Short mmCIF file of C-alpha atoms and ligand atoms in Angstrom, two decimals:
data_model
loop_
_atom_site.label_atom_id
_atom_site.label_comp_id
_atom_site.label_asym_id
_atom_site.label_seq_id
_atom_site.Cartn_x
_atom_site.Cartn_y
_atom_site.Cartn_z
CA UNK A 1 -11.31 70.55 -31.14
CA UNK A 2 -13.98 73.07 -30.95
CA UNK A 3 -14.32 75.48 -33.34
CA UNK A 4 -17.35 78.08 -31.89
CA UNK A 5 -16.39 76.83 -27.82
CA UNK A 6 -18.92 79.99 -26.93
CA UNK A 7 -21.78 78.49 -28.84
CA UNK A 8 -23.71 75.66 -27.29
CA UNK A 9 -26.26 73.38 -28.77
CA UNK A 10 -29.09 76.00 -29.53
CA UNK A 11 -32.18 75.68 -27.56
CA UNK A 12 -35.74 76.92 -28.32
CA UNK A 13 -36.87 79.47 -25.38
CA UNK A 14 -39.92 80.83 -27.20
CA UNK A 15 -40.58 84.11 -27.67
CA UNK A 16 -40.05 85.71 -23.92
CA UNK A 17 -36.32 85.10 -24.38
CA UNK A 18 -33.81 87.77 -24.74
CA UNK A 19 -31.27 85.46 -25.18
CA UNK A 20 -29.54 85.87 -28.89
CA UNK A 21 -28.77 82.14 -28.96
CA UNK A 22 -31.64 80.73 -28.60
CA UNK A 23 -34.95 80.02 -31.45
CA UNK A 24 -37.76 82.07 -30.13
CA UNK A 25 -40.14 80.39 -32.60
CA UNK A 26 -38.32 77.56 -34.61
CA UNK A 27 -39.86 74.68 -32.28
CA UNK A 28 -38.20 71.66 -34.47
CA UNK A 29 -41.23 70.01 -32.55
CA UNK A 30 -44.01 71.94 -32.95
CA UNK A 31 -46.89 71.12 -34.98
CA UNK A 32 -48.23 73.47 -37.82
CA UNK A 33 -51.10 71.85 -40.14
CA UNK A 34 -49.99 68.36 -39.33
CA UNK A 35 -46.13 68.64 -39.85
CA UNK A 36 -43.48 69.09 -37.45
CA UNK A 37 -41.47 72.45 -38.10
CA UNK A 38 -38.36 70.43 -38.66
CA UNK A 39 -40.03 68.46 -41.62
CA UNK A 40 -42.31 71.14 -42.96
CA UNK A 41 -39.34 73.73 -43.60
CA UNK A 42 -36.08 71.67 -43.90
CA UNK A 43 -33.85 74.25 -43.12
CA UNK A 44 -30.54 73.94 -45.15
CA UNK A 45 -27.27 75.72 -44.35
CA UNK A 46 -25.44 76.82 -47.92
CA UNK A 47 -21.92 75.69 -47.70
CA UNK A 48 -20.32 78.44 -50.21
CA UNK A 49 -21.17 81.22 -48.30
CA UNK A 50 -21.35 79.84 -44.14
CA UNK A 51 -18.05 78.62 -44.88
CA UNK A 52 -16.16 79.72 -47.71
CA UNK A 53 -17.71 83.48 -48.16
CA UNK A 54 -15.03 85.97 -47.36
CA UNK A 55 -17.03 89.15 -47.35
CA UNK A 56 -15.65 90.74 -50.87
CA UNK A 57 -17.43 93.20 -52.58
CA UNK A 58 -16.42 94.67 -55.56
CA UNK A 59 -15.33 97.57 -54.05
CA UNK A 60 -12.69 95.39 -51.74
CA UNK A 61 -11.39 92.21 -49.98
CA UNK A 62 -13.07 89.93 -47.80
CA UNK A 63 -13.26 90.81 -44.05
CA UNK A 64 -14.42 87.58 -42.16
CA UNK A 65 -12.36 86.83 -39.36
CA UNK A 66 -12.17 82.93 -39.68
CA UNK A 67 -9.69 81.84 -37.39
CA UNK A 68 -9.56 78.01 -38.50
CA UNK A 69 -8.93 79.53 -42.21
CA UNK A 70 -5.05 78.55 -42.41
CA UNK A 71 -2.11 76.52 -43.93
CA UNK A 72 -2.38 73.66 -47.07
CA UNK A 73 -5.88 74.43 -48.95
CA UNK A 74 -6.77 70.84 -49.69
CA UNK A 75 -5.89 69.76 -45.97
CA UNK A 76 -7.72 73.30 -44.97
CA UNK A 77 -10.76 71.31 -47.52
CA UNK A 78 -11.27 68.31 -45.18
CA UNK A 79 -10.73 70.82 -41.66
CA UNK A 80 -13.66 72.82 -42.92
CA UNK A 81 -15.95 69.88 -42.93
CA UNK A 82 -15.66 69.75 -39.11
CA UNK A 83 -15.92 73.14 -38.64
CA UNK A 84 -19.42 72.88 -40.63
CA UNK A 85 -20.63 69.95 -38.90
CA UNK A 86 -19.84 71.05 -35.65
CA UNK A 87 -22.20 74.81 -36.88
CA UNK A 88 -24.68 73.20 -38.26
CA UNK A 89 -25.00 70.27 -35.67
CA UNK A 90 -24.96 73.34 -32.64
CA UNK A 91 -27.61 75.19 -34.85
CA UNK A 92 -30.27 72.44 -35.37
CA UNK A 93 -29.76 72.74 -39.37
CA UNK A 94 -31.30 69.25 -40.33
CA UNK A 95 -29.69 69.58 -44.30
CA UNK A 96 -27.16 71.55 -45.83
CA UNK A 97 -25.97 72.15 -49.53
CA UNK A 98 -23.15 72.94 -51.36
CA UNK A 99 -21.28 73.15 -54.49
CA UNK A 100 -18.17 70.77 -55.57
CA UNK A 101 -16.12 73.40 -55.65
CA UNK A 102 -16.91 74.78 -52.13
CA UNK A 103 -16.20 71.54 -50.50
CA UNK A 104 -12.95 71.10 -52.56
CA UNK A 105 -10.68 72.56 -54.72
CA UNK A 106 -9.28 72.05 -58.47
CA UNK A 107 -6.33 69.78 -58.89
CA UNK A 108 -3.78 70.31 -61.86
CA UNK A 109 -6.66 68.43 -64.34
CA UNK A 110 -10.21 66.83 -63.93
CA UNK A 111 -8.99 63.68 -62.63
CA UNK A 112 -7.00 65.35 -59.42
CA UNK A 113 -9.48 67.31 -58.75
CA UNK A 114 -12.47 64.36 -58.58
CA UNK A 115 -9.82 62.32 -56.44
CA UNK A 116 -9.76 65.61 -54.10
CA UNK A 117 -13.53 65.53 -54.04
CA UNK A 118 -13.96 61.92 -53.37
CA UNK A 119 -11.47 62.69 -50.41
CA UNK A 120 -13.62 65.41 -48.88
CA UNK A 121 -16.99 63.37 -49.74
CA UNK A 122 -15.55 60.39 -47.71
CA UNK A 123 -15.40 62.86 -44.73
CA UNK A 124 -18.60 64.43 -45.31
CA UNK A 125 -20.42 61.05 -45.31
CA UNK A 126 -18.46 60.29 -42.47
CA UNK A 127 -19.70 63.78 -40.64
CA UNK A 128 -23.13 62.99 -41.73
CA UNK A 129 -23.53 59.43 -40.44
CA UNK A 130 -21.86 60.97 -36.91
CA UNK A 131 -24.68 64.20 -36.88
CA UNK A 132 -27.91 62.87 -38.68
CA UNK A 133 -27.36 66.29 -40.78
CA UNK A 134 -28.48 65.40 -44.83
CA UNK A 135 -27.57 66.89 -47.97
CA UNK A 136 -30.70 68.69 -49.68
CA UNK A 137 -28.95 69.27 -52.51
CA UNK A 138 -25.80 69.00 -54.17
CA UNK A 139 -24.55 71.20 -57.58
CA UNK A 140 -21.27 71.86 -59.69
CA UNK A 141 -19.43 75.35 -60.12
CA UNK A 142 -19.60 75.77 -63.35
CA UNK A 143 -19.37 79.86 -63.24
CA UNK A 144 -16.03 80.39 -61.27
CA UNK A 145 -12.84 79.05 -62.92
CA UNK A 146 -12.06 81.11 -65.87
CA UNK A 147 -12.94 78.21 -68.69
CA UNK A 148 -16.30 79.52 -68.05
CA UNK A 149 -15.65 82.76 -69.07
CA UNK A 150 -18.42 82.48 -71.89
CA UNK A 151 -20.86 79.99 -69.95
CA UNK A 152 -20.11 76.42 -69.52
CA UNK A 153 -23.44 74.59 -71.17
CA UNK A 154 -23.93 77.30 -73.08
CA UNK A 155 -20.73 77.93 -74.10
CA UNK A 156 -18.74 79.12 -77.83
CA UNK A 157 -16.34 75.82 -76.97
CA UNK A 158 -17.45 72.70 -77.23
CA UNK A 159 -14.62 71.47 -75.15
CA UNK A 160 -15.66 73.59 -71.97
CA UNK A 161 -19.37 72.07 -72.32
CA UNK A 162 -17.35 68.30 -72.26
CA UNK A 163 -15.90 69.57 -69.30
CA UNK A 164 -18.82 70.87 -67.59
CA UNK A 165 -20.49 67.91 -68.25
CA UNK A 166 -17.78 65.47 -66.94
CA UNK A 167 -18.07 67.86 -63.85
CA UNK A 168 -21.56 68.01 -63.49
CA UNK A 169 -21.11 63.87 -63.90
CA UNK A 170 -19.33 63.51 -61.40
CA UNK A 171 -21.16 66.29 -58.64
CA UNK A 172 -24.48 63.94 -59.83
CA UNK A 173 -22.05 60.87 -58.09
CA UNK A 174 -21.06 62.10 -55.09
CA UNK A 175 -24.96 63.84 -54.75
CA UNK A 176 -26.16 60.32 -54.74
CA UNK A 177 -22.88 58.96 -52.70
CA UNK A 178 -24.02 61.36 -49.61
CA UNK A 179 -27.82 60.42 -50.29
CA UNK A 180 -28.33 64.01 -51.61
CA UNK A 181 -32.02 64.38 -52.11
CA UNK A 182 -32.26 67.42 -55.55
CA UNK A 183 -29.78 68.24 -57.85
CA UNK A 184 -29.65 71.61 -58.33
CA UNK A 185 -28.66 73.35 -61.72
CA UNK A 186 -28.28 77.28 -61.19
CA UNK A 187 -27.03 78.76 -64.83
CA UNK A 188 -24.06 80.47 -63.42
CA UNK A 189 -22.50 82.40 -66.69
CA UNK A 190 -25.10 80.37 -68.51
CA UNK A 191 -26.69 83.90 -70.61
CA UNK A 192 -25.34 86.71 -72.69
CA UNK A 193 -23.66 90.15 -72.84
CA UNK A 194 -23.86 90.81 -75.89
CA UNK A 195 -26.07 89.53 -78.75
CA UNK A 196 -23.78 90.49 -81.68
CA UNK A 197 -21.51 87.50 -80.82
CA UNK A 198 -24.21 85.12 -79.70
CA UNK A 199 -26.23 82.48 -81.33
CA UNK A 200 -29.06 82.26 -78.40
CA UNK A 201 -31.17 79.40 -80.43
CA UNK A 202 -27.63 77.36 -80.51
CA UNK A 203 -26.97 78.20 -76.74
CA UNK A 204 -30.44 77.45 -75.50
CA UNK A 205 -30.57 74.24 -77.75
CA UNK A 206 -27.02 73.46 -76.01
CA UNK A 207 -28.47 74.03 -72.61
CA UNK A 208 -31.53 71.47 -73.44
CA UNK A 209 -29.07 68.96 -74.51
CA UNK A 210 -27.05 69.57 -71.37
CA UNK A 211 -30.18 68.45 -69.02
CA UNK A 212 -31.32 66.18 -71.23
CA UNK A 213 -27.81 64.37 -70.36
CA UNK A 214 -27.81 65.07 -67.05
CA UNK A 215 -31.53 63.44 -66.58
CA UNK A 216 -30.30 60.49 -68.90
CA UNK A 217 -27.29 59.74 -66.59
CA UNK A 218 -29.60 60.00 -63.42
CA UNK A 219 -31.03 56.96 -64.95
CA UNK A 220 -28.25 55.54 -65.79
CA UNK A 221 -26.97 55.48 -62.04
CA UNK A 222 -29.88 55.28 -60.73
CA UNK A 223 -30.18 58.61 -58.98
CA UNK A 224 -33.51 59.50 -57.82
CA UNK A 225 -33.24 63.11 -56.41
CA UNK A 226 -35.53 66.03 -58.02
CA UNK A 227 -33.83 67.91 -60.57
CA UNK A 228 -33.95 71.39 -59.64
CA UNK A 229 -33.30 74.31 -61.97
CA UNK A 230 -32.94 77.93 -60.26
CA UNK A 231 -34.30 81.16 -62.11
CA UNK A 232 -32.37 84.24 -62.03
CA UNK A 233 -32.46 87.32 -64.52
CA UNK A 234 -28.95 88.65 -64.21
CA UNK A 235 -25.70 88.75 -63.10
CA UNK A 236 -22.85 87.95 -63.46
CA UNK A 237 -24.41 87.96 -67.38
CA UNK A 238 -26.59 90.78 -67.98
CA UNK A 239 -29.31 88.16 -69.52
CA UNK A 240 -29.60 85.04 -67.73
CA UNK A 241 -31.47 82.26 -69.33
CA UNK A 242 -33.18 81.14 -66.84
CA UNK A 243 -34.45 84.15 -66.53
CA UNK A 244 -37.77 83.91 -64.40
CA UNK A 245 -40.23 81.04 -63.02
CA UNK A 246 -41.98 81.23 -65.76
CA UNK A 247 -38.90 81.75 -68.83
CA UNK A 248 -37.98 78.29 -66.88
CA UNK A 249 -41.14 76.99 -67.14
CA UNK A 250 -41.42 77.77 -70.62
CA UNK A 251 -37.45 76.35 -71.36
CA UNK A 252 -38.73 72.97 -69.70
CA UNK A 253 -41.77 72.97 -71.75
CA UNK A 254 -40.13 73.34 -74.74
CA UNK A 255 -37.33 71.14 -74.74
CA UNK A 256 -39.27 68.26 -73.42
CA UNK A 257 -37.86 68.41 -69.97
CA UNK A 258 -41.33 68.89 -68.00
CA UNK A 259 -41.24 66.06 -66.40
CA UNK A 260 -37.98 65.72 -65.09
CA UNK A 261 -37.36 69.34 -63.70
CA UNK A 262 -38.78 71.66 -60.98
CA UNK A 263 -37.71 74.52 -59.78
CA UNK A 264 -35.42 76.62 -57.07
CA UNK A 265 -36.85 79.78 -56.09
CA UNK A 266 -34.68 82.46 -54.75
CA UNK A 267 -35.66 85.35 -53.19
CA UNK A 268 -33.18 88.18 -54.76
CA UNK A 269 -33.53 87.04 -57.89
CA UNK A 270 -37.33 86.86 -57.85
CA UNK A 271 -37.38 90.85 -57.19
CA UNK A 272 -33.58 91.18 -59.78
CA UNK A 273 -36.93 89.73 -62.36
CA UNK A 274 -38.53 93.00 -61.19
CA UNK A 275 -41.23 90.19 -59.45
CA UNK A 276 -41.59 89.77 -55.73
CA UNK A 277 -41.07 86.06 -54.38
CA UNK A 278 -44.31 85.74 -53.54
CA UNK A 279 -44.82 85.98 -57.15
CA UNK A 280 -42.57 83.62 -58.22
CA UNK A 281 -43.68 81.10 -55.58
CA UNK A 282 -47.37 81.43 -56.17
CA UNK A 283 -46.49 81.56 -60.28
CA UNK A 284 -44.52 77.86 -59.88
CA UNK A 285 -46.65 76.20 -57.47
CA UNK A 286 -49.74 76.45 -59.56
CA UNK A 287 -47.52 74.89 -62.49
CA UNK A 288 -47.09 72.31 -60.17
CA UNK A 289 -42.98 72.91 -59.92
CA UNK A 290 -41.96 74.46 -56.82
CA UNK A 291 -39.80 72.51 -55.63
CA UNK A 292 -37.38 74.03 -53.31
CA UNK A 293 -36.26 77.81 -52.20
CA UNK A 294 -33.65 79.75 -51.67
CA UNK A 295 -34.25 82.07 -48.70
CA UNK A 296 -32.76 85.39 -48.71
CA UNK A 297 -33.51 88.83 -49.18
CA UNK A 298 -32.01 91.66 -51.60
CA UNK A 299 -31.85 95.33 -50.38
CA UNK A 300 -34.02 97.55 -52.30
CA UNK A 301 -31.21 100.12 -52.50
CA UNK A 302 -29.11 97.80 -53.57
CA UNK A 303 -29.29 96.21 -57.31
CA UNK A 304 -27.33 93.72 -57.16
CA UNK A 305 -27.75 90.13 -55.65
CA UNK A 306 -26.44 90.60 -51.73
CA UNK A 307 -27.69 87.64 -50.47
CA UNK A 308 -28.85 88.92 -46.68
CA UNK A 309 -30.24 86.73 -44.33
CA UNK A 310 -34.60 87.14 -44.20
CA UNK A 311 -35.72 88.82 -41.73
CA UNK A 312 -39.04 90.59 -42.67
CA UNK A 313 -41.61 88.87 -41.75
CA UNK A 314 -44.66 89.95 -44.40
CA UNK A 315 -42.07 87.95 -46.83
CA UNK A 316 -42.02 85.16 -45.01
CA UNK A 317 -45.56 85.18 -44.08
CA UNK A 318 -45.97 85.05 -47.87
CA UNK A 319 -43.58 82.39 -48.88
CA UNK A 320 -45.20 80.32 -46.42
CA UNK A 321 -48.90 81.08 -47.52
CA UNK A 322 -47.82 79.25 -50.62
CA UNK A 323 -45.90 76.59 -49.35
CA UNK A 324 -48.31 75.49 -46.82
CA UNK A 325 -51.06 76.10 -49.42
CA UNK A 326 -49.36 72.80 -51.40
CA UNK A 327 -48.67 71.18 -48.10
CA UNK A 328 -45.21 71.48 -47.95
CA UNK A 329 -42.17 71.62 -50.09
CA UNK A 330 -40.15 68.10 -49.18
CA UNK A 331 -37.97 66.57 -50.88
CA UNK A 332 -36.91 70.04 -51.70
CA UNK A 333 -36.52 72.47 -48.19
CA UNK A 334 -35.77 75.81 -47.09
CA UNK A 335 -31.88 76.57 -47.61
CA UNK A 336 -30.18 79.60 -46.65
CA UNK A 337 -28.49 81.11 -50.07
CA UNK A 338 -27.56 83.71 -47.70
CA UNK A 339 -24.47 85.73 -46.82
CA UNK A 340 -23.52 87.80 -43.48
CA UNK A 341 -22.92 91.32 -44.56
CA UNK A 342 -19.15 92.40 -45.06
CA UNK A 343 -19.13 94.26 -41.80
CA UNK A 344 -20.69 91.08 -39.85
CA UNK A 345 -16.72 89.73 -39.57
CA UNK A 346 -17.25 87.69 -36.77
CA UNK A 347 -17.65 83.77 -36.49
CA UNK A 348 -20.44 84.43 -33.86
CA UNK A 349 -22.54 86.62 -36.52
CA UNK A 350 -23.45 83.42 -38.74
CA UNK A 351 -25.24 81.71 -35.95
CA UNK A 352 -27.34 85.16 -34.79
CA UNK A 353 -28.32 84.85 -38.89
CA UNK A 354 -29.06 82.03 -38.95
CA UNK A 355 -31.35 81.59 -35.93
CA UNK A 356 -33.17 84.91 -36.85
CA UNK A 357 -33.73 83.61 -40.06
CA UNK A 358 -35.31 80.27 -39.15
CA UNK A 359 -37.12 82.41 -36.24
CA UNK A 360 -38.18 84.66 -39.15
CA UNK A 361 -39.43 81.67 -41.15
CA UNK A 362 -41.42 79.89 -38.29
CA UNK A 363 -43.22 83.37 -37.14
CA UNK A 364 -44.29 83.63 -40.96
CA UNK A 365 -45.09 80.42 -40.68
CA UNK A 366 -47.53 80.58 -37.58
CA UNK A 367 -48.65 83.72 -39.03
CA UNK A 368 -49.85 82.31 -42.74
CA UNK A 369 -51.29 78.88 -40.85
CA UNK A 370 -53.42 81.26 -38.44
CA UNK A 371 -54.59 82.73 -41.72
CA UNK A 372 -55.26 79.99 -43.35
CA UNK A 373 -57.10 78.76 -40.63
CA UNK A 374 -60.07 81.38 -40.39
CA UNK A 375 -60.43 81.12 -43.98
CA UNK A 376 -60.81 84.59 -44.82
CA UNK A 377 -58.34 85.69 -47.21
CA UNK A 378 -59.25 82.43 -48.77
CA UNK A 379 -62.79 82.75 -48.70
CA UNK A 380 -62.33 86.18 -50.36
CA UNK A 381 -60.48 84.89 -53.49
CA UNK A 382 -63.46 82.02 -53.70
CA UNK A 383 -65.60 84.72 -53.92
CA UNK A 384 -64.12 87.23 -55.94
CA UNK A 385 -64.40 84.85 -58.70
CA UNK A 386 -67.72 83.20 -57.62
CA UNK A 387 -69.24 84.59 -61.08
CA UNK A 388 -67.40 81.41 -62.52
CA UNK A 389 -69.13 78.77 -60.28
CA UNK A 390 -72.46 78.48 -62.03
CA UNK A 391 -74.06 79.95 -65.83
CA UNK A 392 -72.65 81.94 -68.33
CA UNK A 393 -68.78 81.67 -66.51
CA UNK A 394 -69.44 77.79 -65.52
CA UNK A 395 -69.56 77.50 -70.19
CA UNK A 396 -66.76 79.20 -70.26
CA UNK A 397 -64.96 76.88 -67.62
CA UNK A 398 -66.20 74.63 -69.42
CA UNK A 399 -64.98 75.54 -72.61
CA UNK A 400 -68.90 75.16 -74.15
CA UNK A 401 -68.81 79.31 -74.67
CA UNK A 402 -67.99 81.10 -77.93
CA UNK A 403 -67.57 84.72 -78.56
CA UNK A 404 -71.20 83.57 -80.57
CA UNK A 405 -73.12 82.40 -77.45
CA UNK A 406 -71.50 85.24 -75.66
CA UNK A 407 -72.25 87.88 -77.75
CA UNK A 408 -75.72 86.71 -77.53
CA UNK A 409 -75.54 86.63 -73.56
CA UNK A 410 -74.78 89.87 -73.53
CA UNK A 411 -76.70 91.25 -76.15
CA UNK A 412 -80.42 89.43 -74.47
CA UNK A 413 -79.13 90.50 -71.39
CA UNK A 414 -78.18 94.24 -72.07
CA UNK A 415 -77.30 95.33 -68.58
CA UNK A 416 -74.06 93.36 -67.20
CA UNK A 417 -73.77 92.30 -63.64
CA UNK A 418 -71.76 95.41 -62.08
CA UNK A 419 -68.01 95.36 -60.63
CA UNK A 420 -67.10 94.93 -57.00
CA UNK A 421 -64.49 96.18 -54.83
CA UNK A 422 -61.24 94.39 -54.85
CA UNK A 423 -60.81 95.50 -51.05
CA UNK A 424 -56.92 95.94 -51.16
CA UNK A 425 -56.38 97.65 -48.12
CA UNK A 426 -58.95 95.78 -46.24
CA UNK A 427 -57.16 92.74 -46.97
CA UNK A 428 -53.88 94.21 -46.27
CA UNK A 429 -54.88 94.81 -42.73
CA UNK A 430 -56.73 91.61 -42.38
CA UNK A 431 -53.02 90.03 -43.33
CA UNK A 432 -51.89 93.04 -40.50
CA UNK A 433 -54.24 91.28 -37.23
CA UNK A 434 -52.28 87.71 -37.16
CA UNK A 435 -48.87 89.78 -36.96
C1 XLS B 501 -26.38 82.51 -57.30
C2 XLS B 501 -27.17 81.34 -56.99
C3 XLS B 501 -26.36 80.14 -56.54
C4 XLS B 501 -27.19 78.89 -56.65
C5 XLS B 501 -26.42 77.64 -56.68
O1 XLS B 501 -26.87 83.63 -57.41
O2 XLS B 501 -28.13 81.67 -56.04
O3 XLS B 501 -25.87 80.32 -55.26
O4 XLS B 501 -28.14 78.81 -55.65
O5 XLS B 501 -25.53 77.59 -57.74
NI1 NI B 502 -29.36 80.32 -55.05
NI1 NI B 503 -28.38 83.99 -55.72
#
């Protein structure tokens, strides 16, 4: 049974093509600085909203029309799996990712629920021996079902962090099970409303502890995926924890986790921070922890998370200066946390979003490799900070300067060298000519 009969395997036609299904730049073949395209962005498809997003909004119901959507959820559970497979296998998505709780649904306790999820894993295994198509990463729901009203790690009740560890326990499993290569850990409700009922030392020390676990029972079962931990400011709490690249950065740091954790950078949460994601992508690769993204896009008339589908190409010109600036991003990959808009109803819509958005990625990509190629942008930076090559900013480098030896620098030398330009505009259209 076919689920998209229209929809054929989609072919690359390069960028003459006026056909809508069809990659006018995603060449899974192609090389860009060494790498195939397929291996450099590892395109995953996000399972929670491809497949189970209805198209709610706060103001009203979903709108998708989803024709397969019918009858007994848990036997609807295992249908959806080929429905997936057979999208993801026509669009060329080598990974996918998902939550436990999009795959399959919550029995009458813990223990009917896992046995539903072992069910569905069985089949997904099964699907993903059949299409070659890998898990990037897996993660547990731990922001939905009402016991998480107050967090789940973080929560007032020790008995819902038990039970979002036994969950997270047994995601970990069936993450390793389907050869899942992350973890991811996104802090759903993991943050505050209100700080007259909170104890955040207790809740952050809780959330440590929580990881800490988590990295002890990868150990323990010997589950060797990267540990991925996914910064956003707000919503639903109106502070998040994991606030920003670098409130993550500092969380890990603290709490001893360094070592065992990168990060998950999303797009619409990088500019919820008030940052842009080049930001947040340029702040965690120099700390040597970006490890996977999220791409999407906010609206900048919106303020809340919508999730759309990337399709401007300076952003993904920039995401991929950085990511081909540390030579990739594998194990982690390039997963669409991404959502057709509400009045996008039709099945057809989530393959033209997809394919624009992996188009979208591989222009940016051609785009930042041509860049990097000449140099120039490059060569600028090198530059701009040249004064730090040799003398007085070589010491302090170095670390052999003092505000004594450069007091005295400046004082024998009484004129300092002068400032130059920082060419903004120039550089902006230099970026402009490889469009
Ligand atoms: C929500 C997050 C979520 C994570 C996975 O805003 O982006 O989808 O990626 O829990
Ligand atoms: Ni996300
Ligand atoms: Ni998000």
């Amino acid at each position: 049974m076919a689920y998209f009969p229209e929809v054929p395997k989609i072919p690359f036609e390069g960028p003459k093509s006026r056909n809508p299904l069809a990659f006018k730049h995603y060449n899974p073949d192609e090389q860009l600085e060494g790498q195939s395209m397929k291996s450099l962005f590892r395109f995953a498809v996000a399972y929670w909203h491809t497949f189970r997003g209805t198209g709610s909004d706060p103001f009203g119901p979903g709108t998708m029309s989803r024709p397969w959507e019918e009858g007994d959820r848990h036997a609807m559970d295992l249908k959806r799996v080929d429905v997936a497979f057979e999208f993801m296998d026509k669009l060329g998505a080598p990974f996918y990712c998902f939550h436990d709780r999009d795959v399959s649904g919550e029995g009458d306790d813990l223990k009917e629920t896992n046995a539903l999820f072992d069910k569905v894993a069985a089949k997904l295994k099964e699907k993903q021996e059949e299409t070659g198509i890998k898990l990037l990463w897996g993660t547990a729901n731990l922001f939905s079902h009402p016991r998480f009203l107050h967090g789940a790690a973080t929560s007032c009740n020790a008995d819902v962090f038990a039970y979002a560890a036994a969950q997270v326990k047994k995601a970990m499993e069936i993450t390793q099970q389907l050869g899942g290569e992350n973890y991811v850990f996104w802090g759903g409700r993991e943050g505050y409303q209100n700080l007259y009922n909170t104890d955040m030392k207790r809740e952050l020390d809780h959330l440590a502890k929580f990881m800490h676990m988590a990295v002890d029972h990868a150990k323990q079962i010997g589950f060797k995926g990267t540990f991925l931990f996914e910064p956003k400011p707000k919503e639903p709490t109106k502070h998040q924890y994991d606030f920003d690249a670098a409130a993550c950065c500092n969380f890990l740091r603290a709490y001893g986790l360094w070592d065992h954790v990168k990060l998950n950078i999303e797009t619409n949460h990088a500019t919820l921070a008030g940052h842009t994601m080049h930001h947040e992508l340029a702040y965690s690769s120099m700390q040597d922890k970006l490890g996977s993204i999220d791409a999407n896009t906010g609206d900048l008339l919106l303020g809340w998370d919508t999730d759309q589908f990337p399709t401007d190409i300076y952003l993904t010109t920039q995401c991929m200066l950085v990511i081909l600036g540390q030579k990739g991003i594998g194990p982690g990959g390039v997963n669409f946390d991404a959502k057709v808009r509400r009045e996008s109803f039709e099945p057809i819509d989530l393959f033209y979003a997809h394919i624009g958005a992996m188009d979208t990625f591989a222009r940016g990509a051609k785009i930042a490799a041509a860049i990097r190629k000449e140099g120039r942008l490059a060569e600028f930076v090198k530059q701009r900070y040249s004064s730090y090559d040799s003398g007085i900013g070589a010491d302090i480098e170095k670390g052999t300067a003092s505000f004594e030896t450069l007091s005295k620098y400046v004082l024998d030398k009484g004129q300092i060298a002068p400032n130059q330009s920082g060419r903004q505009e120039w550089l902006e259209n230099l970026v402009n000519e490889y469009l």
